[in-house]
Coordinates of C-alpha atoms in Angstrom, one line a residue:
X1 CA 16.4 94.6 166.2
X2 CA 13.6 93.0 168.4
X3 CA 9.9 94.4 167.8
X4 CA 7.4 93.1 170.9
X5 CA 4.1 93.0 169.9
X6 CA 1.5 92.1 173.3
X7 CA -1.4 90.0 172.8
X8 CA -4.4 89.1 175.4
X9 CA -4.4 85.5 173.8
X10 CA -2.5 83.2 172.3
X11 CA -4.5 83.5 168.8
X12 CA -2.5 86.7 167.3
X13 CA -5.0 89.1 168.3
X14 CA -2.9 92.6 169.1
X15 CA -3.4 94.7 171.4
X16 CA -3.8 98.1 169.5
X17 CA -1.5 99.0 166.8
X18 CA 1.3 99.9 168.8
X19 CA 4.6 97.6 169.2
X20 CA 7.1 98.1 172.0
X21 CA 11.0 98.1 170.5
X22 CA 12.4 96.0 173.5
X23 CA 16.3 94.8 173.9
X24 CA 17.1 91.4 173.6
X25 CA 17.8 91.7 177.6
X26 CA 14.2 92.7 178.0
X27 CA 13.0 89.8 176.0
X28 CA 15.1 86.6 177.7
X29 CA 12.6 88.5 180.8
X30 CA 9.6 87.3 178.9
X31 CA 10.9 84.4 176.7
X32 CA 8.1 81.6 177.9
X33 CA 5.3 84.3 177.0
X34 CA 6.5 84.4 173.7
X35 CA 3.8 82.2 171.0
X36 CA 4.8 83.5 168.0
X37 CA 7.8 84.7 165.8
X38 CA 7.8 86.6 163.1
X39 CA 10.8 87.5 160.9
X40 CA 10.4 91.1 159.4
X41 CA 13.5 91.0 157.3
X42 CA 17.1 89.8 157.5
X43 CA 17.7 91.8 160.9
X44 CA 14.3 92.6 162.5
X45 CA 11.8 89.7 164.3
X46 CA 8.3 90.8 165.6
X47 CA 7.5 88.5 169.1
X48 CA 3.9 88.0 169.8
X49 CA 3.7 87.8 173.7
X50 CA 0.8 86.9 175.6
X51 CA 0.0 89.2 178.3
X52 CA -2.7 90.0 181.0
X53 CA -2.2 93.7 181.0
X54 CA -3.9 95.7 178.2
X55 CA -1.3 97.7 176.2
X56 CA -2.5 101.2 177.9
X57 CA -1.7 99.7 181.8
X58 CA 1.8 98.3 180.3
X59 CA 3.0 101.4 178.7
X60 CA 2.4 103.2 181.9
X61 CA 5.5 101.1 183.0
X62 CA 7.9 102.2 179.5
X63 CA 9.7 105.1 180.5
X64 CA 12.5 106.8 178.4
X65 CA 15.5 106.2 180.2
X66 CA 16.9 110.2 178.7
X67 CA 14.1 111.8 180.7
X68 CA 14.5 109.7 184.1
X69 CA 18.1 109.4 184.4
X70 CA 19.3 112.5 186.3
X71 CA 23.4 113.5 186.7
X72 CA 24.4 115.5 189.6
X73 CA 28.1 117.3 190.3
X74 CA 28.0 117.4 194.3
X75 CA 30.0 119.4 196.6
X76 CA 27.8 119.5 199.6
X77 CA 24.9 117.8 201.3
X78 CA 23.0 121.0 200.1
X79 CA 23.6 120.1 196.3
X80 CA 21.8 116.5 196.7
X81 CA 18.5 118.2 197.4
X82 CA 19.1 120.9 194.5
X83 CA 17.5 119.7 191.7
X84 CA 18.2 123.2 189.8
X85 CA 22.0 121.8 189.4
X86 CA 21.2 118.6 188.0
X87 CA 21.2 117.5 184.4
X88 CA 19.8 114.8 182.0
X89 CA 22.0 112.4 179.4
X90 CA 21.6 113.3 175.5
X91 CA 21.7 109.2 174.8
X92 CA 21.5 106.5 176.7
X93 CA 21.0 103.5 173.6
X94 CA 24.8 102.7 174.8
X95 CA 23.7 101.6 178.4
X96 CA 20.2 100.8 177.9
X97 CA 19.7 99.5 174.2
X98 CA 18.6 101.3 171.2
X99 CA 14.9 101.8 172.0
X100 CA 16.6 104.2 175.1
X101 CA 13.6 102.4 177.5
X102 CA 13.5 101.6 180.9
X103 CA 10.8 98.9 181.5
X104 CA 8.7 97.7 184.8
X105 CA 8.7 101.2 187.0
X106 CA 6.2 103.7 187.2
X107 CA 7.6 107.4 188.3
X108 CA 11.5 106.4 188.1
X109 CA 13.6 108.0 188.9
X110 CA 18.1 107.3 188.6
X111 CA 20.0 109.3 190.2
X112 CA 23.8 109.4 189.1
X113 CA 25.8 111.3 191.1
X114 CA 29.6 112.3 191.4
X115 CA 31.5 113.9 193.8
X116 CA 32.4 117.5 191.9
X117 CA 36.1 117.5 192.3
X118 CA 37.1 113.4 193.3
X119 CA 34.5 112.0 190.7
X120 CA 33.8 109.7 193.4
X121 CA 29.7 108.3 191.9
X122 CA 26.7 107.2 193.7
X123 CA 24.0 105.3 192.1
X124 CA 20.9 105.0 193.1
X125 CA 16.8 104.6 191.8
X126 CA 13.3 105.7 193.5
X127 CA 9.8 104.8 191.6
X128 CA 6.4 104.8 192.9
X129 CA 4.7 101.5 191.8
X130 CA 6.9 98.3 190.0
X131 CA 5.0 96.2 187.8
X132 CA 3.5 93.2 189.6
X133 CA 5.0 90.0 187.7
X134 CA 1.2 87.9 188.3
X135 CA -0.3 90.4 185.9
X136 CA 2.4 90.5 183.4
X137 CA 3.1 86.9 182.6
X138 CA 7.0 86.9 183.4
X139 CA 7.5 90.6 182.0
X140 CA 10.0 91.2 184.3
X141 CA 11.2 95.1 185.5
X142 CA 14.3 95.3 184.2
X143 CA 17.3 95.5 186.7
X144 CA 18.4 99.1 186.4
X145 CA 21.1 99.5 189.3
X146 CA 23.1 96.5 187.5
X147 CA 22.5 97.7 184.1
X148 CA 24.2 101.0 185.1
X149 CA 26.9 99.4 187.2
X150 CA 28.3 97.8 184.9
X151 CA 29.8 100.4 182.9
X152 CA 30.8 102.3 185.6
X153 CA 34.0 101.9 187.4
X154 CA 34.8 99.9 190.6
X155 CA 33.6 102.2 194.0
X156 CA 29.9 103.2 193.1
X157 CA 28.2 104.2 196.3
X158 CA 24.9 102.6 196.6
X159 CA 24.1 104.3 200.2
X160 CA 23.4 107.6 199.4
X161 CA 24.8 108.1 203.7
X162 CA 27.7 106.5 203.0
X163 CA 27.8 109.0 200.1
X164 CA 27.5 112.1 202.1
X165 CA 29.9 110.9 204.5
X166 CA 32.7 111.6 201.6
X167 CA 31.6 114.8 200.6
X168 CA 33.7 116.9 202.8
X169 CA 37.2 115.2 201.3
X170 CA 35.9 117.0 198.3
X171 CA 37.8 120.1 198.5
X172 CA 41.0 118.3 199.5
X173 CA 41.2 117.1 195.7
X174 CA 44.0 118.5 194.0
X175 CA 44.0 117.6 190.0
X176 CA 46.4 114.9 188.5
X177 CA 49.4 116.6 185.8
X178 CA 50.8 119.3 184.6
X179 CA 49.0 122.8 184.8
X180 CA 49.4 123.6 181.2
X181 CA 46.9 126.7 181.2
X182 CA 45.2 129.0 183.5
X183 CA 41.9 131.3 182.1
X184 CA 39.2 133.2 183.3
X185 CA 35.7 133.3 181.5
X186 CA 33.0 135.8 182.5
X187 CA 29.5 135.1 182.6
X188 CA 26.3 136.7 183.6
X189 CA 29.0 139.5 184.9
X190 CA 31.2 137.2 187.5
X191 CA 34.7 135.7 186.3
X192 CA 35.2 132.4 186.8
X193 CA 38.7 130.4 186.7
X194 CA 39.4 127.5 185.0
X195 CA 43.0 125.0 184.8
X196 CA 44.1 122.8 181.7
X197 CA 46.1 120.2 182.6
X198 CA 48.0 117.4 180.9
X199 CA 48.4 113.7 182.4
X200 CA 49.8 110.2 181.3
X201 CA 49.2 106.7 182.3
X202 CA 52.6 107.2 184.0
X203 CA 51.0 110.1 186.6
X204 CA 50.7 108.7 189.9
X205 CA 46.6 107.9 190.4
X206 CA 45.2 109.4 187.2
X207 CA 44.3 105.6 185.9
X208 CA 41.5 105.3 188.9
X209 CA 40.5 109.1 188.0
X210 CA 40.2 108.3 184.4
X211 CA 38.2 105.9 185.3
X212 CA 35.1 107.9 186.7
X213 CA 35.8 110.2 184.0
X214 CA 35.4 108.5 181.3
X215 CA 32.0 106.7 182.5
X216 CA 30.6 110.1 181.1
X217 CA 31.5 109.3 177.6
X218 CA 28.5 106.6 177.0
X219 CA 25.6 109.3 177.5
X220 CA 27.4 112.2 175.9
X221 CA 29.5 110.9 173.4
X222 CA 27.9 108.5 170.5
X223 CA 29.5 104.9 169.3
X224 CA 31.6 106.0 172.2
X225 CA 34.0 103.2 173.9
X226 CA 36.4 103.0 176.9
X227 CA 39.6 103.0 175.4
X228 CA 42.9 100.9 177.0
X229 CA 44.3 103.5 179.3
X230 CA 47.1 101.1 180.0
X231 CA 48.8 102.1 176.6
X232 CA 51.1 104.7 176.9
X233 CA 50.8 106.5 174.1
X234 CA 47.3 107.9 175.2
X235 CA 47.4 111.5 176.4
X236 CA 45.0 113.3 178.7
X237 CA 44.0 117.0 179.0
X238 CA 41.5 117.8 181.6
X239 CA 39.5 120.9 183.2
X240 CA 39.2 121.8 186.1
X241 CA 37.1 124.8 187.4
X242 CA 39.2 126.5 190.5
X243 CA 36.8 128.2 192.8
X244 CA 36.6 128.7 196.3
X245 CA 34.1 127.0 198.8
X246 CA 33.8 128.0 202.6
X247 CA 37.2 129.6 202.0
X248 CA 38.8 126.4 200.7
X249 CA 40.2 126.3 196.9
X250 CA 38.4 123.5 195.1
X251 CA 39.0 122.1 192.0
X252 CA 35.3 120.6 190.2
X253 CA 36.1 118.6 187.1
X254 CA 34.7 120.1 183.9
X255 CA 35.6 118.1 181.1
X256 CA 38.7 116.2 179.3
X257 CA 39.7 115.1 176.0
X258 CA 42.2 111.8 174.7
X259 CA 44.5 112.3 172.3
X260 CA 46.6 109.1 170.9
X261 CA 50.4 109.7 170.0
X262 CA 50.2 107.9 166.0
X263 CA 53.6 106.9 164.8
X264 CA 54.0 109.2 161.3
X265 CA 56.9 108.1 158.6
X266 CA 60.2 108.5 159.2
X267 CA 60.4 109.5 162.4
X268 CA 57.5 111.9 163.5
X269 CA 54.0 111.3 165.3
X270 CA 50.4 112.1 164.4
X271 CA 48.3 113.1 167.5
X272 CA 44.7 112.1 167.1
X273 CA 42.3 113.8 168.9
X274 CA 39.8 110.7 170.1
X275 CA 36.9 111.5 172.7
X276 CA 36.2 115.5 173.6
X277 CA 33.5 116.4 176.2
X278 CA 32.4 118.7 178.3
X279 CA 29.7 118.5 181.2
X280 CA 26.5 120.4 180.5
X281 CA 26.7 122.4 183.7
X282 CA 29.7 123.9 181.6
X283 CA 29.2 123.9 178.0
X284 CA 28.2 127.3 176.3
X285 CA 31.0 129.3 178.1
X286 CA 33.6 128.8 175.2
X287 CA 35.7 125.6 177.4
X288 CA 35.7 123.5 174.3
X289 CA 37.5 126.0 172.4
X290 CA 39.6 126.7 175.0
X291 CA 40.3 122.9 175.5
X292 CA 41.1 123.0 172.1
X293 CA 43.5 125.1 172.2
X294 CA 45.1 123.9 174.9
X295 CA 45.8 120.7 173.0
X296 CA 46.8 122.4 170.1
X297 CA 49.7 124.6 172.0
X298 CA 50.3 121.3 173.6
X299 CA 51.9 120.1 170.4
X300 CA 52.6 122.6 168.0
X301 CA 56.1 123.6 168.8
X302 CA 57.2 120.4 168.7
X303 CA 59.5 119.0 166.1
X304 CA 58.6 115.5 166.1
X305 CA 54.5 116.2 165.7
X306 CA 53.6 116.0 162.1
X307 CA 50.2 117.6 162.1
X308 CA 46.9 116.4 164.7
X309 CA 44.3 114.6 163.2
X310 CA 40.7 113.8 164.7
X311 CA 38.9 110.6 164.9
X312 CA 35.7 110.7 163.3
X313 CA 34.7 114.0 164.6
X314 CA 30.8 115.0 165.3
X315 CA 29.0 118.0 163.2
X316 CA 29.7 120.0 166.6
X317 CA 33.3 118.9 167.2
X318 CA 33.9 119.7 163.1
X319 CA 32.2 123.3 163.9
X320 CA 34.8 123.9 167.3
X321 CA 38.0 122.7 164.8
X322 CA 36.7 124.8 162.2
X323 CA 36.1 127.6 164.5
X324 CA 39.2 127.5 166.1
X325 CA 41.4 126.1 162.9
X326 CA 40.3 129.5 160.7
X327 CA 40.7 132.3 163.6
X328 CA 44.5 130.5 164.1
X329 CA 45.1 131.1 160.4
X330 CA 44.0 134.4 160.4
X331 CA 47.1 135.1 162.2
X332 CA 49.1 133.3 159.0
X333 CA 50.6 135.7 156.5
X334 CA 49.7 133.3 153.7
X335 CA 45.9 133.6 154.7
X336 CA 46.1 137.2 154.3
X337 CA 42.9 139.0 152.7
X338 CA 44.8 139.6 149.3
X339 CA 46.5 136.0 149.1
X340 CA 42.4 134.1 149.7
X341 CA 41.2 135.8 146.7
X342 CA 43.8 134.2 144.7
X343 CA 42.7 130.6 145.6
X344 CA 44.3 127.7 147.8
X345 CA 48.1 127.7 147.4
X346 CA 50.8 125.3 148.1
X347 CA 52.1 127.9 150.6
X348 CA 48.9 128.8 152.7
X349 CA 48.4 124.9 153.8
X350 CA 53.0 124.2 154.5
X351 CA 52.1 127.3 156.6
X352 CA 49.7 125.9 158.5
X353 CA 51.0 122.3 158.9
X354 CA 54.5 123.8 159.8
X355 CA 53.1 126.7 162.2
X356 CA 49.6 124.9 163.4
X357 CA 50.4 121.0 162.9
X358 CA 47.1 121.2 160.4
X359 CA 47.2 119.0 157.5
X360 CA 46.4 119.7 153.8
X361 CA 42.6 118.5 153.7
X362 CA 42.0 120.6 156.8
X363 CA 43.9 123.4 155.5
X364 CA 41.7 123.8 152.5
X365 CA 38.6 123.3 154.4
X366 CA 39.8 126.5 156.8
X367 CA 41.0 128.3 153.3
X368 CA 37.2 128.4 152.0
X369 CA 35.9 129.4 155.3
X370 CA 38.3 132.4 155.4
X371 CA 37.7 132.9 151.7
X372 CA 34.0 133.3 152.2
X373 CA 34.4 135.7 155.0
X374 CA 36.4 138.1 152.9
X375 CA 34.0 137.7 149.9
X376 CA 31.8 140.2 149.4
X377 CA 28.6 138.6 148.7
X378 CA 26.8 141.7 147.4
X379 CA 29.6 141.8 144.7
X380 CA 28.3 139.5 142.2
X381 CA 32.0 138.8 140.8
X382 CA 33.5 138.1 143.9
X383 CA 30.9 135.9 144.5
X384 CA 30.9 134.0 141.3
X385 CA 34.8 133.2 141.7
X386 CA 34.4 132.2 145.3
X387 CA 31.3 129.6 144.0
X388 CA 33.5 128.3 141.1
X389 CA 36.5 127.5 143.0
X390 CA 34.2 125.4 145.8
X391 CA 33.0 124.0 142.6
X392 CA 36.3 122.6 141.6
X393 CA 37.0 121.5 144.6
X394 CA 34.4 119.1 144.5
X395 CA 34.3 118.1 140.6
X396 CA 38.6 117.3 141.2
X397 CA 38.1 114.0 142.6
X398 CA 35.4 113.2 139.1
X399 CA 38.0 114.6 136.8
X400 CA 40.8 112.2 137.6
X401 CA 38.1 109.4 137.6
X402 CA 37.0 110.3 134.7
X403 CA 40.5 110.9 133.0
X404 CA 42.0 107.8 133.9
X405 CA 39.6 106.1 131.8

């Protein structure tokens, strides 16, 4: 971790108290300003760096890349111009470094764009003033078009006319796959359809698709990576919205998930979910669960699945597994009212590994969710039992520590 502290002079005097966390990118920019070094600890250096600009003018020029990058879906000329639809990244440390800065601009503005249905992105920046190199010994702007373009995917439009010019092949997109699922979700009183659909590295044109879709993941999805999409044992499940536009049926992507095929001893397989997301323009209307869902009746009636696994899920993944883990089990006979209050048996998690592909430590988890529900609180024995078996849980693991020796 790089700490940049700005100087008038070469003799150490700081310019206010403030330091600027840049990326090592940002500081090559400035590397002949640089006087001093100072090595905080093992990991973090300070850089004195003398500069002609007091640290008020430069901080005019330090702009939080979260608040200036701005995402549109675009179906029509009309949408470009429509800044209601358009939405902001929740991180951007995996594209721009972890101070999340953007350095050398003042009023910027990046505009991301895709094509609603095709994915098909545009790129491009606007800003106002860009800092003027003779007053900033060497502080360079940094390049922000080639910073973002290289994590996207090959056929970024930089021309925002040769952009438009696609927009009308929109709605001849039709989505890659299998239709697995068809749903209708109301909201503010309209209905609104939505498809789930299944696809493989071996579906004709999905790799490309992938592609665009996945060049989400690195502003929504933390110590996110692309993955190889040339294996075959990933699986994809993606949404699409179907709605109709001028009379044509459209299909504007909504969100996907990976799931990777694990081999399981003898001769079964272990699907792990991997990356989940869904856009912002759609979250809050219950798609993840339903996404979810759809990946679960993807697999469960199959003989050869084991159980489905996650890879290291977020607190709001772990809430929409639990969520949709408990009301499944609900529908178990072994997670019946009467059967909860006489604690976690053998039977409740074959159930639901044999029924729901959910294994044992997932099982349990979902078993003292449901067990709380049907606890009534007020009833200080019920209660008391419900505490005392959370508290084994949690003591087991100490008790065979402690027994072995």
């Amino acid at each position: 971790m790089y700490y940049l502290a700005l100087s008038k002079n070469n003799c150490g005097k700081l310019v206010g108290s403030t330091f600027f966390f840049f990326s090592p990118r940002q500081l090559r920019r400035c590397w002949r300003s640089i006087f001093a070094v100072v090595m905080l600890n093992n990991r973090d250096f300070l850089f004195l760096v003398a500069v002609s600009l007091s640290k008020e003018a430069l901080e005019a020029y330090v702009v939080s890349a979260n608040d200036v990058v701005h995402f549109k879906l675009v179906m029509t000329t009309d949408d470009i111009e429509d800044d209601d639809i358009a939405f902001q990244p929740e991180m951007s440390h995996q594209i721009f470094g972890e101070g999340e800065s953007i350095f050398g601009y003042r009023d910027l503005q990046v505009k991301l764009y895709y094509g609603s249905c095709s994915l098909t992105p545009y790129l491009g920046m606007s800003y106002t003033e860009k800092i003027d190199l003779k007053k900033s010994d060497g502080l360079k702007a940094d390049d922000v078009l080639k910073t973002v373009l290289e994590k996207l995917p090959s056929g970024v439009h930089t021309n925002i006319d040769e952009f438009v010019s696609i927009l009308p092949k929109e709605t001849a997109f039709r989505p890659f796959g299998e239709l697995l699922h068809s749903f209708k979700i109301g909201r503010g009183g309209l209905s609104r359809t939505f498809e789930l659909y299944s696809a493989s590295v071996t579906t004709p044109g999905f790799l490309d698709y992938h592609a665009r879709m996945q060049s989400f993941i690195l502003w929504f999805i933390d110590a996110a990576s692309y993955i190889d999409s040339d294996d075959e044992k990933w699986e994809y499940f993606v949404l699409h919205e179907k709605k109709v536009v001028d009379g044509v049926t459209c299909y504007p992507f909504a969100g996907y998930a990976t799931v990777y095929r694990y081999y399981a001893y003898p001769t079964h397989i272990r699907p792990r979910i991997s990356q989940m997301l869904v856009l912002p323009p759609f979250q809050k209307m219950g798609l993840g669960t339903e996404l979810l869902q759809g990946i679960y009746n993807f697999y469960r009636d199959r003989s050869d699945v084991l159980d489905i696994t996650v890879e290291d899920p977020s607190e709001v993944f772990t809430r929409l597994r639990d969520f949709v883990d408990a009301r499944n089990c609900l529908k178990l006979a072994s997670f019946s009212k009467e059967n909860l209050h006489n604690g976690f048996s053998e039977d409740m998690w074959k159930e639901a590994q044999e029924k729901l592909k959910i294994n044992k430590k997932q099982a349990r988890r979902v078993y003292e969710i449901l067990r709380l529900r049907a606890t009534n609180t007020a009833n200080a024995s019920q209660y008391k039992a419900y505490r005392l078996e959370v508290k084994n849980r949690l003591n087991a693991p100490y008790q065979k520590q402690k027994n072995r020796h």
